[in-house]
Short mmCIF file of C-alpha atoms in Angstrom, two decimals:
data_model
loop_
_atom_site.label_atom_id
_atom_site.label_comp_id
_atom_site.label_asym_id
_atom_site.label_seq_id
_atom_site.Cartn_x
_atom_site.Cartn_y
_atom_site.Cartn_z
CA MET A 429 -14.14 -61.69 -4.58
CA VAL A 430 -12.73 -64.54 -2.49
CA VAL A 431 -10.35 -62.19 -0.65
CA ILE A 432 -13.24 -59.88 0.28
CA PHE A 433 -15.39 -62.81 1.38
CA LEU A 434 -12.57 -64.17 3.53
CA GLY A 435 -11.96 -60.80 5.18
CA ILE A 436 -15.63 -60.24 5.99
CA PHE A 437 -16.95 -63.67 6.97
CA GLU A 438 -13.94 -65.46 8.43
CA GLN A 439 -13.98 -66.26 12.18
CA ASP A 440 -10.84 -68.05 13.28
CA LEU A 441 -11.99 -68.51 16.90
CA HIS A 442 -15.33 -68.32 18.70
CA ALA A 443 -16.14 -65.19 20.68
CA SER A 444 -16.41 -67.23 23.88
CA THR A 445 -12.84 -68.50 23.44
CA LEU A 446 -11.43 -65.02 22.86
CA ILE A 447 -13.22 -63.61 25.91
CA ALA A 448 -12.22 -66.53 28.12
CA VAL A 449 -8.58 -66.33 26.95
CA PRO A 450 -7.88 -62.63 26.22
CA GLU A 451 -4.16 -63.37 25.86
CA LEU A 452 -4.95 -64.49 22.30
CA TYR A 453 -5.33 -60.83 21.35
CA THR A 454 -1.59 -60.35 21.84
CA LYS A 455 -1.09 -61.93 18.41
CA GLY A 456 -1.78 -58.55 16.83
CA GLN A 457 0.38 -56.72 19.36
CA ARG A 458 3.27 -59.07 18.61
CA SER A 459 2.71 -58.76 14.82
CA GLY A 460 2.08 -62.49 14.71
CA GLY A 461 -0.40 -62.20 11.86
CA PHE A 462 1.92 -60.41 9.47
CA ASN A 463 5.69 -60.11 9.65
CA PHE A 464 8.72 -60.79 7.47
CA LYS A 465 8.79 -64.47 8.39
CA VAL A 466 5.14 -64.91 7.44
CA TYR A 467 5.74 -63.02 4.20
CA LEU A 468 8.63 -65.30 3.26
CA GLY A 469 6.41 -68.32 3.91
CA TRP A 470 3.77 -66.95 1.56
CA MET A 471 6.36 -66.27 -1.13
CA PHE A 472 7.75 -69.80 -0.78
CA MET A 473 4.28 -71.32 -1.23
CA ALA A 474 3.48 -69.03 -4.16
CA ALA A 475 6.74 -69.79 -5.99
CA SER A 476 6.42 -73.53 -5.36
CA GLU A 477 2.85 -73.72 -6.62
CA ALA A 478 3.71 -71.55 -9.62
CA MET A 479 6.39 -74.07 -10.58
CA ILE A 480 3.91 -76.93 -10.13
CA VAL A 481 1.38 -75.19 -12.37
CA TYR A 482 3.88 -74.33 -15.11
CA PHE A 483 5.77 -77.61 -15.36
CA THR A 484 2.63 -79.74 -15.06
CA MET A 485 0.97 -77.74 -17.83
CA TRP A 486 4.06 -77.80 -20.06
CA GLY A 487 5.02 -81.42 -19.47
CA LEU A 488 1.55 -82.98 -19.77
CA TYR A 489 -0.10 -80.71 -22.32
CA GLY A 490 2.47 -78.44 -23.95
CA GLN A 491 4.60 -81.38 -25.12
CA ALA A 492 1.78 -83.82 -25.80
CA LEU A 493 1.76 -85.38 -29.27
CA PHE A 494 -1.97 -85.44 -29.93
CA THR A 495 -3.76 -82.19 -29.11
CA LEU A 496 -6.05 -79.91 -31.06
CA ASP A 497 -4.36 -76.65 -30.02
CA GLN A 498 -0.99 -76.07 -28.33
CA SER A 499 -0.71 -72.36 -29.06
CA LEU A 500 -0.01 -69.65 -26.52
CA TYR A 501 -3.64 -68.98 -25.65
CA PRO A 502 -4.71 -72.46 -24.42
CA LEU A 503 -1.45 -72.86 -22.49
CA GLY A 504 -1.84 -69.47 -20.81
CA ASP A 505 -5.55 -69.99 -20.22
CA MET A 506 -4.87 -73.31 -18.50
CA THR A 507 -2.29 -71.80 -16.14
CA PHE A 508 -4.54 -68.88 -15.25
CA THR A 509 -7.58 -71.13 -14.78
CA ALA A 510 -5.55 -73.36 -12.46
CA CYS A 511 -4.47 -70.30 -10.45
CA VAL A 512 -8.05 -69.07 -10.11
CA ILE A 513 -9.30 -72.46 -8.90
CA VAL A 514 -6.36 -73.00 -6.52
CA ILE A 515 -6.64 -69.53 -4.98
CA ALA A 516 -10.42 -69.73 -4.56
CA THR A 517 -10.19 -73.20 -3.02
CA LYS A 518 -7.34 -72.24 -0.73
CA LEU A 519 -9.05 -69.12 0.61
CA GLN A 520 -12.61 -70.40 0.88
CA ILE A 521 -11.93 -73.99 1.98
CA ILE A 522 -8.40 -74.47 3.34
CA GLU A 523 -7.73 -71.12 5.01
CA GLN A 524 -11.28 -70.26 6.04
CA ARG A 525 -12.39 -71.99 9.22
CA ASN A 526 -15.91 -70.56 9.30
CA ARG A 527 -17.18 -72.50 6.29
CA THR A 528 -20.74 -71.60 5.41
CA TYR A 529 -22.86 -71.26 2.31
CA VAL A 530 -21.34 -67.80 1.87
CA ALA A 531 -17.93 -69.40 1.30
CA LEU A 532 -19.44 -71.70 -1.30
CA ILE A 533 -21.07 -68.72 -3.01
CA GLY A 534 -17.73 -66.90 -3.10
CA TRP A 535 -16.02 -69.94 -4.65
CA VAL A 536 -18.74 -70.34 -7.29
CA LEU A 537 -18.66 -66.64 -8.17
CA ALA A 538 -14.87 -66.65 -8.55
CA VAL A 539 -14.50 -69.83 -10.59
CA GLY A 540 -17.79 -69.49 -12.44
CA GLY A 541 -17.08 -65.85 -13.22
CA TRP A 542 -13.74 -66.77 -14.79
CA LEU A 543 -15.30 -69.51 -16.93
CA LEU A 544 -18.03 -67.08 -17.99
CA TRP A 545 -15.32 -64.61 -19.02
CA ASN A 546 -13.74 -67.32 -21.18
CA ILE A 547 -17.06 -67.86 -22.92
CA ILE A 548 -17.46 -64.11 -23.52
CA LEU A 549 -13.93 -63.86 -24.94
CA ALA A 550 -14.49 -66.82 -27.27
CA ALA A 551 -17.70 -65.25 -28.56
CA LEU A 552 -16.67 -61.59 -28.89
CA TYR A 553 -12.88 -61.43 -29.31
CA SER A 554 -11.68 -59.98 -32.59
CA SER A 555 -8.95 -62.10 -34.18
CA SER A 556 -7.75 -59.18 -36.29
CA THR A 557 -6.58 -57.29 -33.19
CA ASN A 558 -3.92 -59.84 -32.20
CA PRO A 559 -3.68 -62.54 -34.90
CA GLU A 560 -1.07 -64.50 -32.91
CA TYR A 561 -3.74 -65.33 -30.30
CA TYR A 562 -6.37 -67.76 -31.56
CA VAL A 563 -9.02 -66.67 -29.07
CA ARG A 564 -12.25 -66.40 -30.99
CA GLY A 565 -14.13 -69.69 -30.81
CA ALA A 566 -11.16 -71.55 -29.27
CA PHE A 567 -12.99 -72.34 -26.05
CA PHE A 568 -15.78 -73.92 -28.08
CA SER A 569 -14.04 -75.65 -30.95
CA THR A 570 -10.35 -76.35 -30.12
CA PHE A 571 -8.90 -76.72 -26.63
CA GLY A 572 -12.29 -76.38 -24.92
CA ARG A 573 -13.36 -79.63 -26.58
CA ASN A 574 -10.07 -81.38 -25.84
CA LEU A 575 -10.41 -83.85 -22.96
CA LEU A 576 -6.65 -83.76 -22.35
CA TRP A 577 -6.79 -80.02 -21.61
CA TRP A 578 -9.37 -80.52 -18.86
CA LEU A 579 -7.58 -83.59 -17.50
CA VAL A 580 -4.26 -81.72 -17.20
CA LEU A 581 -6.07 -78.82 -15.55
CA LEU A 582 -7.55 -81.22 -12.98
CA VAL A 583 -4.14 -82.81 -12.29
CA THR A 584 -2.52 -79.38 -11.90
CA VAL A 585 -5.12 -78.17 -9.40
CA ALA A 586 -4.97 -81.43 -7.43
CA ALA A 587 -1.16 -81.30 -7.23
CA CYS A 588 -1.19 -77.72 -5.91
CA LEU A 589 -3.86 -78.45 -3.31
CA MET A 590 -2.11 -81.61 -2.12
CA PHE A 591 1.11 -79.65 -1.71
CA GLU A 592 -0.76 -76.89 0.15
CA ILE A 593 -2.49 -79.31 2.52
CA GLY A 594 0.71 -81.27 3.15
CA VAL A 595 2.77 -78.21 4.05
CA ARG A 596 -0.04 -76.83 6.21
CA ALA A 597 -0.45 -80.11 8.10
CA LEU A 598 3.30 -80.36 8.69
CA LYS A 599 3.47 -76.79 9.97
CA ASN A 600 0.51 -77.26 12.33
CA ALA A 601 2.05 -80.45 13.72
CA LEU A 602 5.55 -79.06 14.28
CA PHE A 603 5.14 -75.29 14.65
CA PRO A 604 1.54 -74.54 15.72
CA THR A 605 0.51 -71.01 16.62
CA ASP A 606 -1.62 -70.11 19.64
CA VAL A 607 -4.64 -69.65 17.41
CA GLU A 608 -4.18 -73.07 15.80
CA ILE A 609 -3.80 -74.69 19.23
CA PHE A 610 -7.07 -73.19 20.47
CA GLN A 611 -8.77 -74.10 17.20
CA THR A 612 -7.93 -77.69 18.05
CA LEU A 613 -9.14 -77.25 21.63
CA GLU A 614 -12.46 -75.85 20.43
CA GLN A 615 -13.20 -79.16 18.73
CA ASP A 616 -13.47 -80.74 22.20
CA LEU A 617 -17.04 -80.16 23.40
CA ASP A 618 -16.05 -80.16 27.09
CA VAL A 619 -13.37 -77.53 26.54
CA ARG A 620 -15.71 -75.41 24.42
CA LYS A 621 -18.34 -75.62 27.18
CA ARG A 622 -15.83 -74.35 29.74
CA PHE A 623 -14.97 -71.41 27.46
CA GLU A 624 -18.66 -70.59 27.06
CA GLU A 625 -19.31 -70.79 30.80
CA ALA A 626 -16.33 -68.56 31.56
CA SER A 627 -17.45 -65.89 29.09
CA ALA A 628 -21.23 -66.14 29.57
CA ALA A 629 -21.52 -62.98 31.67
CA TRP A 630 -19.60 -60.82 29.18
CA LEU A 631 -21.40 -62.27 26.18
CA GLN A 632 -24.80 -61.67 27.74
CA ALA A 633 -23.88 -58.08 28.59
CA GLY A 634 -23.26 -57.45 24.90
CA TRP A 635 -26.56 -58.87 23.69
CA HIS A 636 -28.92 -56.39 22.07
CA HIS A 637 -32.51 -57.35 22.81
CA GLY A 638 -34.29 -54.14 21.83
CA SER A 639 -37.56 -53.85 23.71
CA LYS A 640 -37.81 -57.59 24.33
CA LYS A 641 -36.11 -59.69 26.95
CA SER A 642 -34.30 -62.94 26.41
CA SER A 643 -35.64 -66.22 27.75
CA LEU A 644 -32.89 -66.21 30.39
CA GLU A 645 -33.87 -62.75 31.59
CA LEU A 646 -37.56 -63.70 31.66
CA GLN A 647 -36.72 -66.78 33.71
CA ARG A 648 -34.70 -64.73 36.18
CA ASP A 649 -37.50 -62.17 36.50
CA ALA A 650 -40.03 -64.94 37.14
CA GLU A 651 -37.81 -66.48 39.82
CA ALA A 652 -37.31 -63.10 41.50
CA GLN A 653 -41.05 -62.39 41.39
CA ALA A 654 -41.84 -65.81 42.88
CA LYS A 655 -39.30 -65.19 45.65
CA ARG A 656 -40.83 -61.81 46.51
CA GLU A 657 -44.35 -63.27 46.53
CA GLY A 658 -43.18 -66.04 48.88
CA GLU A 659 -41.65 -63.51 51.28
CA VAL A 660 -44.84 -61.43 51.31
CA GLU A 661 -46.97 -64.53 51.86
CA GLU A 662 -44.74 -65.58 54.72
CA LEU A 663 -45.07 -62.17 56.36
CA LEU A 664 -48.86 -62.21 56.00
CA ASN A 665 -49.22 -65.68 57.45
CA ARG A 666 -46.94 -65.06 60.43
CA PRO A 667 -48.98 -64.38 63.67
CA ARG A 668 -47.78 -61.34 65.60
CA VAL A 669 -48.92 -59.00 68.44
CA MET A 670 -48.02 -55.35 68.57
CA GLU A 671 -48.54 -53.23 71.67
CA GLU A 672 -48.37 -49.51 71.78
CA GLY A 673 -48.80 -47.28 74.76
CA ARG A 674 -50.47 -43.92 74.28
CA TRP A 675 -51.58 -40.98 76.45
CA ASN A 676 -55.08 -39.69 75.92
CA LYS A 677 -56.17 -36.13 76.36
CA SER A 678 -57.01 -36.65 80.01
CA GLY A 679 -53.51 -37.81 80.77
CA VAL A 680 -54.46 -41.48 81.20
CA GLN A 681 -52.22 -44.00 79.47
CA SER A 682 -53.96 -46.59 77.27
CA GLU A 683 -52.77 -49.67 75.40
CA GLU A 684 -53.64 -50.74 71.89
CA HIS A 685 -53.47 -54.47 71.09
CA VAL A 686 -53.37 -55.55 67.48
CA VAL A 687 -53.62 -59.27 66.94
CA VAL A 688 -53.16 -60.71 63.44
CA ALA A 689 -54.11 -64.35 62.93
CA GLU A 690 -53.31 -66.50 59.95
CA HIS A 691 -56.35 -65.45 57.88
CA LYS A 692 -58.09 -62.72 59.92
CA SER A 693 -57.14 -59.86 62.17
CA SER A 694 -58.88 -58.13 65.07
CA THR A 695 -58.15 -54.87 66.83
CA GLU A 696 -59.02 -54.32 70.47
CA TYR A 697 -58.73 -51.14 72.51
CA ARG A 698 -58.82 -51.20 76.23
CA PRO A 699 -57.82 -48.53 78.71
CA SER A 700 -55.06 -49.37 81.10
#
């Protein structure tokens, strides 16, 4: 769920920035988004956080002296619950820049769905199928009611997220990518305004208005109409005299004088 939400709703940079700086698209051409180096970085983070989850769970809960249930199921359920919360938080909060209510919905569906699955298992699981797993009712009566289990889960998740944020901050400070640099620049309102001004013509060309016009287009049409009306008014109010010589049927040349005043016109004919 959280992976799908991230792929659909994430927007790492604004459209105005990408249009104003098209060189940012070379990241895909240079395989900057996915390569062997990036893959190794992911594997390092995954292995490190897996060790944090396991040893925190085992040291603080697995070897605790006073617990209600230290069997395989509560230990495994804690590790998997920690993974679900860490992954959902990392994808929907840390990695995702375009944080909206949709991201919150994705996080709630992921974490809440897993907790709901635990409730369903505790209510419907048959203990006769695998007697070594004490699943039925455990979430209600044994480790689910143990405050230490929830406290260790909280410490495990917090440790993983602190490690994730620390490594990410160090990387951005020492080895920032082009996208991360422009993400920082976008936080400056003056820089963002320059990006928007530089890409305004292309962005407006891609707008889909249907049968209606935008307020900007209506304003431009009104200004053009006012300019045309002013030109016509100026032509009508300009006094002018036009003379035209003509030959009548008898071969005598005549002149036609047309005089246009500011608000009235008169036409006079006189033979020459």
